[in-house]
XYZ file of C-alpha atoms in Angstrom:
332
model
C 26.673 -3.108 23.180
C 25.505 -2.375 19.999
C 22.145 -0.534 19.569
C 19.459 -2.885 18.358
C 19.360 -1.358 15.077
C 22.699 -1.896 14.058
C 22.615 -5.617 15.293
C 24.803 -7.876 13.129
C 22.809 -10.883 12.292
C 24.579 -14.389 12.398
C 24.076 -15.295 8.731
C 20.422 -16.208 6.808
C 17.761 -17.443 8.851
C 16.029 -20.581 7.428
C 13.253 -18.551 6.433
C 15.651 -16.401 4.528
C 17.099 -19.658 2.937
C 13.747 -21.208 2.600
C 12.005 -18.079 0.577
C 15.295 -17.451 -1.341
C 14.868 -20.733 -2.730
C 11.795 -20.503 -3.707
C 12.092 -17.600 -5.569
C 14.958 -18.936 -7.062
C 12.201 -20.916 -9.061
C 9.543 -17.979 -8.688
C 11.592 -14.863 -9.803
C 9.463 -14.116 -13.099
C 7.803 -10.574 -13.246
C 4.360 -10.525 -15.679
C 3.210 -6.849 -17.244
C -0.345 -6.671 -17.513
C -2.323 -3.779 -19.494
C -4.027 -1.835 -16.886
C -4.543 1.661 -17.965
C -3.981 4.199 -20.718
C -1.800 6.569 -18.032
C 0.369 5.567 -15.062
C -1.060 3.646 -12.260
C -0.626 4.813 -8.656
C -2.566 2.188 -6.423
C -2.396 -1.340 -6.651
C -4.792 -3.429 -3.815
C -5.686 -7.111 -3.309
C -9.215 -8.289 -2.259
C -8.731 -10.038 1.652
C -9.679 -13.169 -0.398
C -6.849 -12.460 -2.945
C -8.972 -13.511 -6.030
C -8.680 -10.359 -7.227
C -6.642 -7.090 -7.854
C -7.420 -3.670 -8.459
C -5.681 -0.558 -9.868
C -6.064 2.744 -10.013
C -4.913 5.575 -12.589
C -4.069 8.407 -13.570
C -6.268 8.260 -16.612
C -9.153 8.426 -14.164
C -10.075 4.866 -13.956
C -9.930 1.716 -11.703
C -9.521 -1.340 -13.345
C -9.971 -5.227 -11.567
C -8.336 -8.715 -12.355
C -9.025 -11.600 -11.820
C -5.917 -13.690 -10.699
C -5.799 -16.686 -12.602
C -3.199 -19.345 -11.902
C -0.558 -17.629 -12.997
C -1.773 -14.351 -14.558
C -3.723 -11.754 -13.805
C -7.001 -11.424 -16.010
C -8.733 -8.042 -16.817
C -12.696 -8.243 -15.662
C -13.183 -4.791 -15.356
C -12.994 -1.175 -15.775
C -14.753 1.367 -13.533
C -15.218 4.969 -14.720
C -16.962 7.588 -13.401
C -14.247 9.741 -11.884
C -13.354 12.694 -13.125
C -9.710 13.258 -12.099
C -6.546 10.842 -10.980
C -7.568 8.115 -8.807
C -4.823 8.334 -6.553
C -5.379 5.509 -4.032
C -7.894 2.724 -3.828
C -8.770 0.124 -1.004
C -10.884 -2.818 -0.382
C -13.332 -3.966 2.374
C -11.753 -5.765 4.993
C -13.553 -8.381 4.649
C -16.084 -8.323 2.128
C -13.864 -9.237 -1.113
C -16.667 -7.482 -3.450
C -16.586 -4.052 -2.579
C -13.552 -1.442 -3.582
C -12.960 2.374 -2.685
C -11.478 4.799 -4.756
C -9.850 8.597 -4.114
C -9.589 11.309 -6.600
C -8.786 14.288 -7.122
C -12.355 15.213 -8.698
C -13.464 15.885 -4.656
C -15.395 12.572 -4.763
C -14.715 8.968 -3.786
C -16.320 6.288 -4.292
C -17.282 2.526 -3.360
C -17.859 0.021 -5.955
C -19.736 -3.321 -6.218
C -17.303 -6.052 -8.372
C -20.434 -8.095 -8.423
C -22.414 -5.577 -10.452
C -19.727 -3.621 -11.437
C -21.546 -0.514 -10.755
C -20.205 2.418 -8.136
C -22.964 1.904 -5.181
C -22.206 5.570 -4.187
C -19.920 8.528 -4.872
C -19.055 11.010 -1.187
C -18.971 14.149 -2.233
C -15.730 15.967 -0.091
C -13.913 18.991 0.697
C -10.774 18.859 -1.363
C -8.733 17.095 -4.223
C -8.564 13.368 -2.536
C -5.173 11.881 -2.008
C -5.637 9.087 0.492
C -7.456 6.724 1.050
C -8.181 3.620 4.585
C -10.962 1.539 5.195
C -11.482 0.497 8.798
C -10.634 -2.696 10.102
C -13.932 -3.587 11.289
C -15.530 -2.592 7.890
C -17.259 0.938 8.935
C -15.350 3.923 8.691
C -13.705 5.316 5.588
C -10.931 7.930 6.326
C -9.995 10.013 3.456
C -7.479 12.559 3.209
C -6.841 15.703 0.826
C -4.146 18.166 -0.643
C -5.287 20.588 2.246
C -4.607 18.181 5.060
C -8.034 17.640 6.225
C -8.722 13.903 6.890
C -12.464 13.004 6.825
C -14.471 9.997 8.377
C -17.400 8.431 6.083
C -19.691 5.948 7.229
C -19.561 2.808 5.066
C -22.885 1.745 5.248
C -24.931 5.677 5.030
C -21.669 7.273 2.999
C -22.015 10.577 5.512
C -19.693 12.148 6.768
C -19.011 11.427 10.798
C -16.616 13.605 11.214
C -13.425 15.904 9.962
C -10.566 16.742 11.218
C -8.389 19.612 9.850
C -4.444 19.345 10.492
C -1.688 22.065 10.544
C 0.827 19.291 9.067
C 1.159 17.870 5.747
C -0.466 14.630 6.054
C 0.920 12.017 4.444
C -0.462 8.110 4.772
C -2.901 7.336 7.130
C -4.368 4.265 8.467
C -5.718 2.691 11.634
C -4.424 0.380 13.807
C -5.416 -3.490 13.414
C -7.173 -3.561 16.849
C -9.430 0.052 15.478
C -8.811 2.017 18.273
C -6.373 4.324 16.935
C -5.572 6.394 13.953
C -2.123 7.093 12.860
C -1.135 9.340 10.669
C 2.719 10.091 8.718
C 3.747 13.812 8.388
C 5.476 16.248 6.185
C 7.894 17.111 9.739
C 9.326 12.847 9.923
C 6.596 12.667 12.656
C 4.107 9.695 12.841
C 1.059 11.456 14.698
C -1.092 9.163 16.385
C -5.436 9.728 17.954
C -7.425 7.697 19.743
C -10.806 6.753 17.842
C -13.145 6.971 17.649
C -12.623 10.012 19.587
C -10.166 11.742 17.547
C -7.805 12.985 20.525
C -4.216 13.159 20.355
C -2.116 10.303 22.009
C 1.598 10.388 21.030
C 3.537 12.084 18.493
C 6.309 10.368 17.495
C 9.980 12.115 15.360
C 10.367 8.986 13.548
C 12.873 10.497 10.459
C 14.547 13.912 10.129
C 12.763 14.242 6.491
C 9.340 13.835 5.691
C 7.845 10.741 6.540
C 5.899 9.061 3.496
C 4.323 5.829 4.219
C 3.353 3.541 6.692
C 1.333 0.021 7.329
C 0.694 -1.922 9.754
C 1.975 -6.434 9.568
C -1.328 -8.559 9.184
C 0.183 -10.163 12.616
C -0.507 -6.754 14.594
C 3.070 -6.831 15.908
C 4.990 -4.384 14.200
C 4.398 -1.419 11.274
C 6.734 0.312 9.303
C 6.892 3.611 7.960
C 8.969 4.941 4.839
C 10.418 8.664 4.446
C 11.987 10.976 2.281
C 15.356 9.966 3.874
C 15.564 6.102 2.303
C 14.787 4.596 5.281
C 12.292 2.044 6.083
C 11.737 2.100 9.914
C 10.216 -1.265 11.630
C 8.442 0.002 14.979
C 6.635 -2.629 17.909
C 2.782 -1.484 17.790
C 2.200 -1.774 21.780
C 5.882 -0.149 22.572
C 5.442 2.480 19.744
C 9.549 2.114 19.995
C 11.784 1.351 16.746
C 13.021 -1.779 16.342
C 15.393 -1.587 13.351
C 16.004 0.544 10.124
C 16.230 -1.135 6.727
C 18.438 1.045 4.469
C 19.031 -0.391 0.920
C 17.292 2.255 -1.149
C 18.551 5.112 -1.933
C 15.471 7.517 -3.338
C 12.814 8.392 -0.736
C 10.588 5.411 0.461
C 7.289 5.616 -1.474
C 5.192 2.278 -0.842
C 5.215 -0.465 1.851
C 3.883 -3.364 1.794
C 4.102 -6.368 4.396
C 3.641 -10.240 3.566
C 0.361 -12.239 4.389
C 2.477 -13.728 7.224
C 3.840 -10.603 8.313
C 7.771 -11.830 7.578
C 8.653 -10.141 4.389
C 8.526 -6.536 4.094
C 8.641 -4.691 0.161
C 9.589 -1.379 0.281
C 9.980 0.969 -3.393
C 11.127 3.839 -4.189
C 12.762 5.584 -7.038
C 15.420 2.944 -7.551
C 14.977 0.255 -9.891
C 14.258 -2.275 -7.643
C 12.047 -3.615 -4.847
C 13.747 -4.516 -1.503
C 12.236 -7.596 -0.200
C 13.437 -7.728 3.591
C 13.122 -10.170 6.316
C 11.099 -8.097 8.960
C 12.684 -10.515 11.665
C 16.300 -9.658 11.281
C 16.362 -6.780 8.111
C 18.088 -9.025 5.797
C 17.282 -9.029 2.177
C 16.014 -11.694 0.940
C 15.222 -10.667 -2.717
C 15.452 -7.833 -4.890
C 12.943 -6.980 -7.966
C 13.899 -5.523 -10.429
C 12.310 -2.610 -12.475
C 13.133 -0.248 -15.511
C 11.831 3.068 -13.765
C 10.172 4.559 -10.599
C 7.748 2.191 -8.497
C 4.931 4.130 -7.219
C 3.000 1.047 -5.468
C 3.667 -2.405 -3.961
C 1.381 -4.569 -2.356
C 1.638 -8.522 -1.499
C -0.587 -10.971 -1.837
C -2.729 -12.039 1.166
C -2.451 -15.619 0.990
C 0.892 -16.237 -1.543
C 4.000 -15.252 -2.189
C 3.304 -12.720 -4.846
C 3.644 -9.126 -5.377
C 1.567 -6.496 -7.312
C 3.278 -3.588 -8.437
C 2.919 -0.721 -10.528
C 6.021 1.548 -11.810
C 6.103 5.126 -13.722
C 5.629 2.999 -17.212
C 5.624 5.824 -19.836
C 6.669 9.378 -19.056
C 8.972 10.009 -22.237
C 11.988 10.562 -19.595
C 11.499 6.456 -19.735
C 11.636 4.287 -22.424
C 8.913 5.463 -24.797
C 8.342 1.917 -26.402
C 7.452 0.064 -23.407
C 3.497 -0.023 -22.584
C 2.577 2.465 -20.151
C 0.005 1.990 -17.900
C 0.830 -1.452 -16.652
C 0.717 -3.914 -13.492
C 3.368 -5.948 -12.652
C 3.527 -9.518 -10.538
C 6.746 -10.973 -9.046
C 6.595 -14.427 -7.939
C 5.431 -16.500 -10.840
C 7.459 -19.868 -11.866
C 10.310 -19.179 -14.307
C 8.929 -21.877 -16.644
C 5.105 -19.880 -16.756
């Protein structure tokens, strides 16, 4: 018998066929001016009305997604280094958080565009979560420390200092635990609120990148430094199959609003769209360079991504600084 993640699938699924046919129609990518440097964090809203980006030129910037386009309402400054990785409220679809590496994040208001308060930290910020119940903050920095903010009185609840090189972090959909990816391949995972230890699992033999958790609560992935996406059952904590079309180490993740479709990026020129069901692919995007960020829209069939526009190894006429959305109709 073979071992589940080798199984041979019996030809497309209908969802397979279904989606493949609508993108058929729906395979045009749009470049939108962002930023004046490469962007490194692309997020939707949970209402998916709008989409914000941050940059390396020390800004976040917010559209608003029009029918087909994305329109620029906003730029936030204030930072004083890279914002590495932004976020949005759960469930409030005005507020945004941003990570730099200034030693500061902070949470802004889209309503009156202002930042409603900057958290001082320890380090050069990296990473960035937001609870799924809307009160914690978990940041993490270049010295592996990972530190809890309240939401609502932006102090610090608590810290927690690591011996690993911590990679993504997030929590679980249900809240009660707090996994993190490692610089060993490990995915190390705590009980919260309390913090305590409850599994540690060898998930790759390189470093292990990435990881999010499907809006369903049934399965997350996690991407590593050895080109493999691995798809793992949340209450088993087993792996239930590898996707292994890219060749560069897996950078972003990104899971559909229905939890069937699974993006992964990396340094190749494309974006492998997979079916999480079976680890077909379903679609590939292309790009020109190195994609840095992914994420899919939470109600439609679109994705936001950002690549490594203008570094002068690249083409050095192309606009840097841009976002990118797959899924529009050919004829917009």
């Amino acid at each position: 018998m073979a071992a589940p993640w080798c199984s041979v699938s019996s030809g497309p699924t209908r969802y397979v066929l279904g989606m493949q046919e609508l993108f058929r129609g729906h395979s045009k990518t749009r470049e939108f001016p962002a930023h004046s440097a490469k962007v490194h964090s692309v997020a939707w809203s949970c209402d998916g009305r709008r989409l914000a980006s941050g940059s390396f030129d020390k800004t976040a910037s917010v559209f608003l997604l029009e029918k087909d386009r994305l329109v620029k309402e906003n730029n936030y400054r204030g930072h004083g280094d890279s914002v590495d990785q932004l976020c949005w409220h759960p469930s409030n679809p005005d507020l945004f958080v941003t990570a730099s590496g200034d030693k500061t994040i902070r949470i802004w208001d889209v309503r009156t565009t202002k930042c409603i308060a900057t958290v001082n930290t320890k380090g050069e910020n990296i990473n960035i979560c937001w609870s799924p119940d809307g009160q914690t903050i978990a940041v993490g920095n270049k010295d592996d420390v990972v530190t809890f903010i309240d939401a609502k009185t932006h102090r610090s609840k608590a810290e927690e200092q690591f011996k690993f090189e911590v990679n993504e972090i997030s929590w679980n959909n249900d809240n009660n635990m707090f996994f993190l990816t490692n610089g060993n391949g490990c995915i190390n995972i705590l009980s919260y609120p309390e913090l305590k230890p409850v599994q540690s699992i060898n998930a790759h033999p390189s470093n292990c990148i990435c990881i999010k958790f499907d809006p369903m609560g049934k399965y997350f992935a996690t991407g590593s430094a050895d080109a493999l996406v691995s798809l793992w059952d949340v209450d088993e904590l087993v792996c239930v199959r590898c996707f292994s079309r890219l060749d560069w180490p897996v950078r972003t993740l990104s899971f559909s609003h229905d939890g069937k479709m699974l993006a992964s990026a990396s340094e190749d020129h494309f974006i492998d769209i997979a079916e999480v069901e079976t680890g077909d692919k379903l679609w590939e995007v292309q790009c020109e360079s190195p994609t840095f960020t992914v994420a899919w829209h939470p109600k439609r069939p679109l994705l936001a991504f950002a690549c490594d526009d203008k570094d002068g190894k690249y083409d050095s006429s192309r606009e840097t600084g841009t976002v990118k959305l797959f899924g529009l109709p050919n004829d917009s």
